[in-house]
CSV table of C-alpha atoms in Angstrom, one decimal:
chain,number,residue,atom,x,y,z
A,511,UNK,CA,27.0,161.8,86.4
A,512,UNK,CA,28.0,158.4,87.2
A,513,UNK,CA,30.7,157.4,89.5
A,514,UNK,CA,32.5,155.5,86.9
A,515,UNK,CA,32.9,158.5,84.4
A,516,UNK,CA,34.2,160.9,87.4
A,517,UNK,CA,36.8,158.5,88.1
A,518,UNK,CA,37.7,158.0,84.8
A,519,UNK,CA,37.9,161.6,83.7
A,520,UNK,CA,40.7,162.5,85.7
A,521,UNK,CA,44.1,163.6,84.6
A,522,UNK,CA,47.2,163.7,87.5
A,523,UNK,CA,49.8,166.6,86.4
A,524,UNK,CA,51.7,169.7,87.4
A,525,UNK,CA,49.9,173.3,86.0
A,526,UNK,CA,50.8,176.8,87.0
A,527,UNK,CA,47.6,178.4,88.6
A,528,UNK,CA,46.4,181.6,89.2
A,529,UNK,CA,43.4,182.6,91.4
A,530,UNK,CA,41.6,186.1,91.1
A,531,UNK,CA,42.7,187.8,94.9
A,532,UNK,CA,43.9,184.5,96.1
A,533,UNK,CA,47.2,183.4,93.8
A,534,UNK,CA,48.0,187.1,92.3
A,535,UNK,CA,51.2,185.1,90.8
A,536,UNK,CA,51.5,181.6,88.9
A,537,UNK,CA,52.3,178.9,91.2
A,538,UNK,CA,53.4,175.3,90.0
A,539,UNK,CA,51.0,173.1,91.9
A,540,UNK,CA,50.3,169.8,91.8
A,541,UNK,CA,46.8,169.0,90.2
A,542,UNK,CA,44.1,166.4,89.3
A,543,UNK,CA,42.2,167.6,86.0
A,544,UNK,CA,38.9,166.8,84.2
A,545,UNK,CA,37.1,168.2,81.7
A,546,UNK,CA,34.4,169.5,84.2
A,547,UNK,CA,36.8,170.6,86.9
A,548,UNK,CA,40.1,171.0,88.9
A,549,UNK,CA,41.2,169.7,92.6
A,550,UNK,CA,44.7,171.9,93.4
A,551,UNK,CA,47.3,171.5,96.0
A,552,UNK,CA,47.2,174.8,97.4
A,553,UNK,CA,47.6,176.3,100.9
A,554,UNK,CA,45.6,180.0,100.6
A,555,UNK,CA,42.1,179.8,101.4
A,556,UNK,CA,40.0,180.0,98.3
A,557,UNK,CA,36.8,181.5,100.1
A,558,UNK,CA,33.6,179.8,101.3
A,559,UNK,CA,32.0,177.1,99.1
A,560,UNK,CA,30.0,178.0,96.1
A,561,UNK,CA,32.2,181.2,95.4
A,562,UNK,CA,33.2,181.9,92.2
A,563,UNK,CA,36.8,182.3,91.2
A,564,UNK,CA,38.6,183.6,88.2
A,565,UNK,CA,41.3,180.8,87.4
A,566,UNK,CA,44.0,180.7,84.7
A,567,UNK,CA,45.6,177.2,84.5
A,568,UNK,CA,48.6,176.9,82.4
A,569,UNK,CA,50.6,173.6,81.5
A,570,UNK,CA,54.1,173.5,83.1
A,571,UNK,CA,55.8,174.0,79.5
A,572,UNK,CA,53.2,177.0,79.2
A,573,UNK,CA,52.0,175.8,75.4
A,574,UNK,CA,48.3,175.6,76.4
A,575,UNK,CA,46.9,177.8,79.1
A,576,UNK,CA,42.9,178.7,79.7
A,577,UNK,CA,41.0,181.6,81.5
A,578,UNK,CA,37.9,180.9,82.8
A,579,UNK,CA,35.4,180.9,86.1
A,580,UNK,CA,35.6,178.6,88.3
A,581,UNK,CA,32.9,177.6,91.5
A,582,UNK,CA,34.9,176.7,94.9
A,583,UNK,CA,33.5,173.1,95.2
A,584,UNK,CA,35.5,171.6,98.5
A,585,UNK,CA,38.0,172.3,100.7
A,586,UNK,CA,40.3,170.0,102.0
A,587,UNK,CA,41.9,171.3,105.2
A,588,UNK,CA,43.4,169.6,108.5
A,589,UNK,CA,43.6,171.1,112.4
A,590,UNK,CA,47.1,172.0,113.2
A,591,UNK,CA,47.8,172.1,117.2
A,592,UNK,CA,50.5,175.1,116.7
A,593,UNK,CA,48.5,176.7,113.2
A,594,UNK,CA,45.1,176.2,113.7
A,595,UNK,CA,42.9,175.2,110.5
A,596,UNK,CA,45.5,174.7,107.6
A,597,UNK,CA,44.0,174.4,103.7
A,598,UNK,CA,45.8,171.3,101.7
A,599,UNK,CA,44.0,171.7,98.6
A,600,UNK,CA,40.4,172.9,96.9
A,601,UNK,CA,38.5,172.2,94.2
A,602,UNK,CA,37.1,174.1,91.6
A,603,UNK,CA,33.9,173.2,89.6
A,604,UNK,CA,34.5,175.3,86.0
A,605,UNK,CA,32.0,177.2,85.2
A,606,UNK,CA,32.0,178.0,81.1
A,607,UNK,CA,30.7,180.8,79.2
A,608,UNK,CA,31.7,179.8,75.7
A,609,UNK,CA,32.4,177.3,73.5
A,610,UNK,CA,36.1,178.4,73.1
A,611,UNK,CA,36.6,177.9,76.8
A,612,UNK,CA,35.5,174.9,76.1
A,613,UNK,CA,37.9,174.1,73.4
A,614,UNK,CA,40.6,175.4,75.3
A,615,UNK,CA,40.0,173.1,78.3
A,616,UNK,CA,40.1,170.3,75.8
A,617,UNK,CA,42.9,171.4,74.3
A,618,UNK,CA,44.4,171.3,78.1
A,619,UNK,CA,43.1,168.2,78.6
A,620,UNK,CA,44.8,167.0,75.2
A,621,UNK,CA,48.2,168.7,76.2
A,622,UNK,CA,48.4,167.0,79.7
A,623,UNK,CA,47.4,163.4,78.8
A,624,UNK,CA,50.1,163.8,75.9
A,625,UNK,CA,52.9,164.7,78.1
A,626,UNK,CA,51.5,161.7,80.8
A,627,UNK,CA,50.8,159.0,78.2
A,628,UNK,CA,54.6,159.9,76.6
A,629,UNK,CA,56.8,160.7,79.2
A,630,UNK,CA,55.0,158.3,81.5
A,631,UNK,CA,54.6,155.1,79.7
A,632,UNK,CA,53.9,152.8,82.5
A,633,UNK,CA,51.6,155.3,84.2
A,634,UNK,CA,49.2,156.1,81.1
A,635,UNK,CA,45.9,157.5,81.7
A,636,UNK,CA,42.6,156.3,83.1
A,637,UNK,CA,40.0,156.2,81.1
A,638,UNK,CA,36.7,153.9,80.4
A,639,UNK,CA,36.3,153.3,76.8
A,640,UNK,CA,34.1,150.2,75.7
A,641,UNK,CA,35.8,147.5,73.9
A,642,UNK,CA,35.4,143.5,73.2
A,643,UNK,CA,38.0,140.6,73.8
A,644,UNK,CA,38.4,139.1,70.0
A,645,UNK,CA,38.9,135.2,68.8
A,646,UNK,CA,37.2,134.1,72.3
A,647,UNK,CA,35.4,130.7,72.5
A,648,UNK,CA,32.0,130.9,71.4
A,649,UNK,CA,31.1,134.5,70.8
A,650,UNK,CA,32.9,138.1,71.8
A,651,UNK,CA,33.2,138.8,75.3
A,652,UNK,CA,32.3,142.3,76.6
A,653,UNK,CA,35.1,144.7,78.0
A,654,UNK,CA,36.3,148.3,79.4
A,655,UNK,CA,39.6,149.5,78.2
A,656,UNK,CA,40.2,150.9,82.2
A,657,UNK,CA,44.0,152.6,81.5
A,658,UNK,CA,45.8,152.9,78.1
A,659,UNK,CA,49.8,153.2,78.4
A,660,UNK,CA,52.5,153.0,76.2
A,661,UNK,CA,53.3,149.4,76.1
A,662,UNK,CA,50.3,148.1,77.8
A,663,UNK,CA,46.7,148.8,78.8
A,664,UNK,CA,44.3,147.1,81.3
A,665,UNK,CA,40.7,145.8,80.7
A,666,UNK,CA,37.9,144.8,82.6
A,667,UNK,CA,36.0,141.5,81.2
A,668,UNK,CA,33.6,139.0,82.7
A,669,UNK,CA,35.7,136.5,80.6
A,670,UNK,CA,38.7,134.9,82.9
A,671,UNK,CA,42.1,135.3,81.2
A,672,UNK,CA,44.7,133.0,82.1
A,673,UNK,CA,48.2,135.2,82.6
A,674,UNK,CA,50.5,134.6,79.9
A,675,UNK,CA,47.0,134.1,77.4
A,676,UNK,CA,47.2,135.8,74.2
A,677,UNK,CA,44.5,138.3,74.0
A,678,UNK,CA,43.1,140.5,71.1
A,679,UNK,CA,41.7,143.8,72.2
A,680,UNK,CA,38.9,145.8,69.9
A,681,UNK,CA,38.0,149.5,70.9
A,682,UNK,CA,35.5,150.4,69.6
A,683,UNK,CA,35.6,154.6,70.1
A,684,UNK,CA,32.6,157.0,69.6
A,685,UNK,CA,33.6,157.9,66.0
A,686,UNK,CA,32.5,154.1,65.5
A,687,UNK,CA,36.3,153.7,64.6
A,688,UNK,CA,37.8,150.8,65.6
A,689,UNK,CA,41.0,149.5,66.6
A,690,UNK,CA,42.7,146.5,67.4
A,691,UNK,CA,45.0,145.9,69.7
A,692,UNK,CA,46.9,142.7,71.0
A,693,UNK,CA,49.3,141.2,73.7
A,694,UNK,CA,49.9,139.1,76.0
A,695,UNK,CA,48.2,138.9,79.4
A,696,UNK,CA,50.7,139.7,82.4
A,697,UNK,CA,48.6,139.5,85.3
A,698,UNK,CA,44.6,138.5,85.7
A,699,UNK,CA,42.7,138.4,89.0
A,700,UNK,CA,38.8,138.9,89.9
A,701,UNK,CA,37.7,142.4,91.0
A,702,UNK,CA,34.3,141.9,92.3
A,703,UNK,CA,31.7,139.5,91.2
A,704,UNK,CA,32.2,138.0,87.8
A,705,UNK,CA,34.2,140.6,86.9
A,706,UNK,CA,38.5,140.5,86.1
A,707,UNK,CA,40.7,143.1,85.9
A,708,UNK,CA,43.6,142.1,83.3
A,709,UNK,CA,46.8,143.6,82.4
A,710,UNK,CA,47.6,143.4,78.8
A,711,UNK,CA,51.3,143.5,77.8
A,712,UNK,CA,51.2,144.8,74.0
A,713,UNK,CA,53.0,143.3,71.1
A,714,UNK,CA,56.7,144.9,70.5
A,715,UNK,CA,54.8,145.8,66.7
A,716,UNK,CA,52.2,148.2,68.6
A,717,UNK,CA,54.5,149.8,71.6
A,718,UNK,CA,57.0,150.8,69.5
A,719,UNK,CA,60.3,152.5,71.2
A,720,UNK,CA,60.0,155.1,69.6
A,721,UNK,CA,56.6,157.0,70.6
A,722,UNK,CA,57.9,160.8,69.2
A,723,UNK,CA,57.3,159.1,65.8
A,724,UNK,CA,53.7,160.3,64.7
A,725,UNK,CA,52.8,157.2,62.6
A,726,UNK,CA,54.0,154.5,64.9
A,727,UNK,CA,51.9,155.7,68.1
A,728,UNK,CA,48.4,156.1,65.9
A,729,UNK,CA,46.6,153.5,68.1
A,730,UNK,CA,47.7,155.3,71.4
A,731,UNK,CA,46.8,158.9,69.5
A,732,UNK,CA,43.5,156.7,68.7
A,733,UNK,CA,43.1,156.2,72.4
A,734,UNK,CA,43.4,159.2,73.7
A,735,UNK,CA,40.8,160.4,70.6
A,736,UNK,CA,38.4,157.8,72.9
A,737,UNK,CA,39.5,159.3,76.0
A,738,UNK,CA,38.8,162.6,75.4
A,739,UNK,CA,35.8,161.7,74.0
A,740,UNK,CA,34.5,160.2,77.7
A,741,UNK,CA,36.0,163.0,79.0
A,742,UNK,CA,34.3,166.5,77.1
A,743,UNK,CA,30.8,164.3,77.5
A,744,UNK,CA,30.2,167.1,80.3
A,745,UNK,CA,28.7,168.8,78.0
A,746,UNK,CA,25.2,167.2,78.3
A,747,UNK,CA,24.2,169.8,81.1
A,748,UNK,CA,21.3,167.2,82.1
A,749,UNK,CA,24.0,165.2,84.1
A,750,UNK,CA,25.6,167.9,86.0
A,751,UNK,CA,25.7,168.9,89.8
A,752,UNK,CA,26.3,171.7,91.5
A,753,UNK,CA,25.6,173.4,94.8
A,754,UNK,CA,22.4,175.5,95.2
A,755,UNK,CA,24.5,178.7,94.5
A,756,UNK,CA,27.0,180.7,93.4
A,757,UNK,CA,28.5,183.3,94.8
A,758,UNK,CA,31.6,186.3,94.3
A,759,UNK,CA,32.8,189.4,93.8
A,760,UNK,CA,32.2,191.6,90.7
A,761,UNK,CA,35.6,192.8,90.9
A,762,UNK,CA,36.7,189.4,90.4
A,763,UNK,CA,34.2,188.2,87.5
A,764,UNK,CA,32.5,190.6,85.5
A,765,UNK,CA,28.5,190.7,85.0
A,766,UNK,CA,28.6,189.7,81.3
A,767,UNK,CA,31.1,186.9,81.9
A,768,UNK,CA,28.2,185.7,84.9
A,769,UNK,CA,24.9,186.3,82.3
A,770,UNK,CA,26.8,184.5,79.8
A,771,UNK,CA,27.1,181.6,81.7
A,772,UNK,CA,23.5,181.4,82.6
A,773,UNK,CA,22.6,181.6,79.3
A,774,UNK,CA,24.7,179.1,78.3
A,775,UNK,CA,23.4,176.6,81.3
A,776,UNK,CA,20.5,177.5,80.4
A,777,UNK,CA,19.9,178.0,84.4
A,778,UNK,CA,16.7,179.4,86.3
A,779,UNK,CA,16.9,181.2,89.2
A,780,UNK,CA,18.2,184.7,91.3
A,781,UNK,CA,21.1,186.7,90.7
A,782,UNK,CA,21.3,189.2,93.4
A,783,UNK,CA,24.0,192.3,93.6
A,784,UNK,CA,24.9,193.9,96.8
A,785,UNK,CA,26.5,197.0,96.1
A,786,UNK,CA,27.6,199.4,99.2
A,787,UNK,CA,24.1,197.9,100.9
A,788,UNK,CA,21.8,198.9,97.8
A,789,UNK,CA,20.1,195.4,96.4
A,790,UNK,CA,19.5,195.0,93.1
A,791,UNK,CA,18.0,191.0,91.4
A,792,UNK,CA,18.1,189.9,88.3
A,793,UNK,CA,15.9,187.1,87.6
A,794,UNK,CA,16.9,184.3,84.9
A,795,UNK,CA,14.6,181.8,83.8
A,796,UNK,CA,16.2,178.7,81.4
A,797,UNK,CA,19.2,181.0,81.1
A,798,UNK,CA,17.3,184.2,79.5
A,799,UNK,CA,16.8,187.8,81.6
A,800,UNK,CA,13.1,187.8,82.4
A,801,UNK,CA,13.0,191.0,85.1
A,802,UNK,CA,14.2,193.4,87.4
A,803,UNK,CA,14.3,194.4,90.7
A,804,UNK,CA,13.4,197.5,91.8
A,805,UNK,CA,12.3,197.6,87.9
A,806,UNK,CA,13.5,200.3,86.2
A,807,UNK,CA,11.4,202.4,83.6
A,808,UNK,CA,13.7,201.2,80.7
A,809,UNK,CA,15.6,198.2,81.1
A,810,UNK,CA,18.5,198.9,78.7
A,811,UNK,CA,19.8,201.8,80.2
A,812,UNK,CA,19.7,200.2,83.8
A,813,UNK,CA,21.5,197.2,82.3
A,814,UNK,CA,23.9,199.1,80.4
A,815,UNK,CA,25.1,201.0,83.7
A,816,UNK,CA,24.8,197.4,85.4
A,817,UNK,CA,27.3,196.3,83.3
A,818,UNK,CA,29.9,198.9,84.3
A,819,UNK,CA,30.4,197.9,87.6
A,820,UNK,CA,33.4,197.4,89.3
A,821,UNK,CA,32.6,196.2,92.7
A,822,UNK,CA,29.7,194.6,94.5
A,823,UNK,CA,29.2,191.3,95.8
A,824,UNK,CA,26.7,188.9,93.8
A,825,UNK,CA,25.4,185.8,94.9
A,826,UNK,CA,23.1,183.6,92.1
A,827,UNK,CA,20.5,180.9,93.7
A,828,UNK,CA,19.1,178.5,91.2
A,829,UNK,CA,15.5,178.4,92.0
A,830,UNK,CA,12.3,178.6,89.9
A,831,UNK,CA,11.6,181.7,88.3
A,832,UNK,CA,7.5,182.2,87.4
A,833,UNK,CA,7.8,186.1,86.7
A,834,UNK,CA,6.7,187.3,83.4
A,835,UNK,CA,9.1,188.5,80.2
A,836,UNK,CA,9.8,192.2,80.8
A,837,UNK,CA,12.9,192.1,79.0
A,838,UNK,CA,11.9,190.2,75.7
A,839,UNK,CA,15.4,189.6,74.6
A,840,UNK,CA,17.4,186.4,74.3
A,841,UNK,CA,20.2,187.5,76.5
A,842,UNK,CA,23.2,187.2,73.9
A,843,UNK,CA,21.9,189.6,71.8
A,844,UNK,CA,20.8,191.7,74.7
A,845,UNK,CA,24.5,192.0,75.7
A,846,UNK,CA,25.3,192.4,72.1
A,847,UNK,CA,22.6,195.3,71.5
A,848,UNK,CA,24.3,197.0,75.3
A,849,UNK,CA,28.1,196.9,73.8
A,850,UNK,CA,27.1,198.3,70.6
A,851,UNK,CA,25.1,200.8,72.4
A,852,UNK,CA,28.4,201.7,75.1
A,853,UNK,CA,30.5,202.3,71.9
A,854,UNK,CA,28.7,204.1,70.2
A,855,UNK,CA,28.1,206.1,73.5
A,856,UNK,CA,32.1,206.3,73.5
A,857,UNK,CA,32.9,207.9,70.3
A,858,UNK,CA,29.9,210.7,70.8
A,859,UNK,CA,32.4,211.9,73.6
């Protein structure tokens, strides 16, 4: 993913976080939130990189909160002559096993640039949305929308603005909406090559006083539709990174909640489960169960006791997988076809 769109996707806020065996109780901590991940202030150690966490974050007002996994992707600690090593902060890479997690940490997303971009008007959230300046000299310049306030927004343009210049603003969002926006330049200097930052004082007609009054914020709402946009375009997996594993603790995150994931990565590679010393691998190829190790005469009712278990350490490398299809089932229904085949196990008792 390009550096532009992780800088852009980032959301500074206050959420009440809970970590599986690390924050057993909801602590207010200060964040920075994307749609892909989470950096927290904390001071508990959240375990060794490329562990997997369960994480609940929860807005400060507690309207929106979301459960999910998430992968410990850095720690940020500093040596203390009279503590030793102290932990500042970690962050979390999320790791998404349904499409309603995925809603949810838009609807999160939604909730936090609200409260920002309302209760922080001169603040306002970064974002990178493509727009043009209007009613320039010859043709339309080329700009970035770079933060959207209340009252103003700043742009990036190869066209120099003169401060106190007039200057018509179209966003053009991925809905192929577009809206217009105008104001009056308040400062203007060059950023790097031909490139100017601008800041764009808005007309008293489109920052209204007033912004708890649905109709007269629909550019901002407009916006932040752009915004949001940019920031769920996670989804295209192709431009993810991660580390070469993942690693936990089954008490922590159960063995659907981890095949569902692959499957929904559509991830190759070895998930292996250390219980009380006795090794057992799965191995996944494009996110689908292909085999088993030791294989079992039957894999259903191997499976169906695998996904009982309570305890074991797990640890998942993403590698390629050339064994062949002893399973022979897309791995949704396979979990399906196993929880159908526990309940029914359940009421024969």
């Amino acid at each position: 993913m390009p550096e532009e769109r992780r800088r852009a996707a980032r959301f500074e806020t206050s959420l009440r976080l809970e970590i599986a065996e690390v924050l057993e109780h909801p602590r207010l901590v200060r964040a920075n939130l994307s749609a892909s991940g989470v950096f927290v202030e904390i001071d508990q150690d959240p375990g060794q990189l490329g562990m997997v966490r369960a994480l609940q974050l929860t807005t400060e007002d507690r309207s929106v909160s979301v459960n999910l996994m998430g992968q410990v992707a850095r720690i940020v600690s500093y040596d203390d002559l009279a503590q030793g090593r102290v932990i500042a902060g970690a962050a979390f890479e999320f790791l998404v096993q349904a499409d309603s997690q995925r809603d949810a940490i838009e609807r999160l997303l939604r909730a936090v640039a609200d409260v920002r971009i309302l209760h922080s008007p001169q603040a306002g959230i970064a974002c990178r949305i493509d727009a043009r300046l209007a009613d320039r000299p010859g043709s339309a310049t080329g700009a970035v929308v770079t933060r959207m306030a209340l009252r103003e927004i700043a742009i990036e343009t190869t066209s120099p603005v003169g401060v106190g210049e007039q200057v018509r603003v179209e966003i053009r969002l991925p809905s192929q909406r577009t809206i217009d926006l105008s104001g009056r330049a308040m400062s203007s200097h060059r950023i790097k090559g031909d490139r100017y930052q601008v800041e764009v004082h808005l007309d008293s007609d489109q920052a209204p006083p007033a912004p708890e009054r649905a109709a007269e914020k629909a550019a901002i709402d407009a916006g932040l539709d752009g915004v949001l946009s940019e920031v769920t375009s996670w989804r295209e997996r192709e431009h993810r990174q991660r580390s070469a594993h993942l690693s936990g603790e089954l008490s922590q995150v159960p063995l659907t909640s981890l095949l569902s994931f692959l499957e929904m990565e559509r991830v190759s590679g070895i998930l292996e489960i250390d219980r009380d010393g006795q090794l057992a691998r799965i191995f996944v190829r494009d996110g689908r169960l292909v085999d088993l190790e030791p294989r079992p005469e039957s894999p259903a009712p191997w499976l169906e006791s695998a996904l009982q278990w309570k305890h074991g350490a797990f640890e998942f490398r993403f590698e390629k997988v050339d064994r062949s299809d002893t399973i022979q089932m897309p791995t949704s229904v396979l979990l399906v076809e196993l929880a159908r085949s526990q309940d029914e196990t359940l009421r024969k008792r």
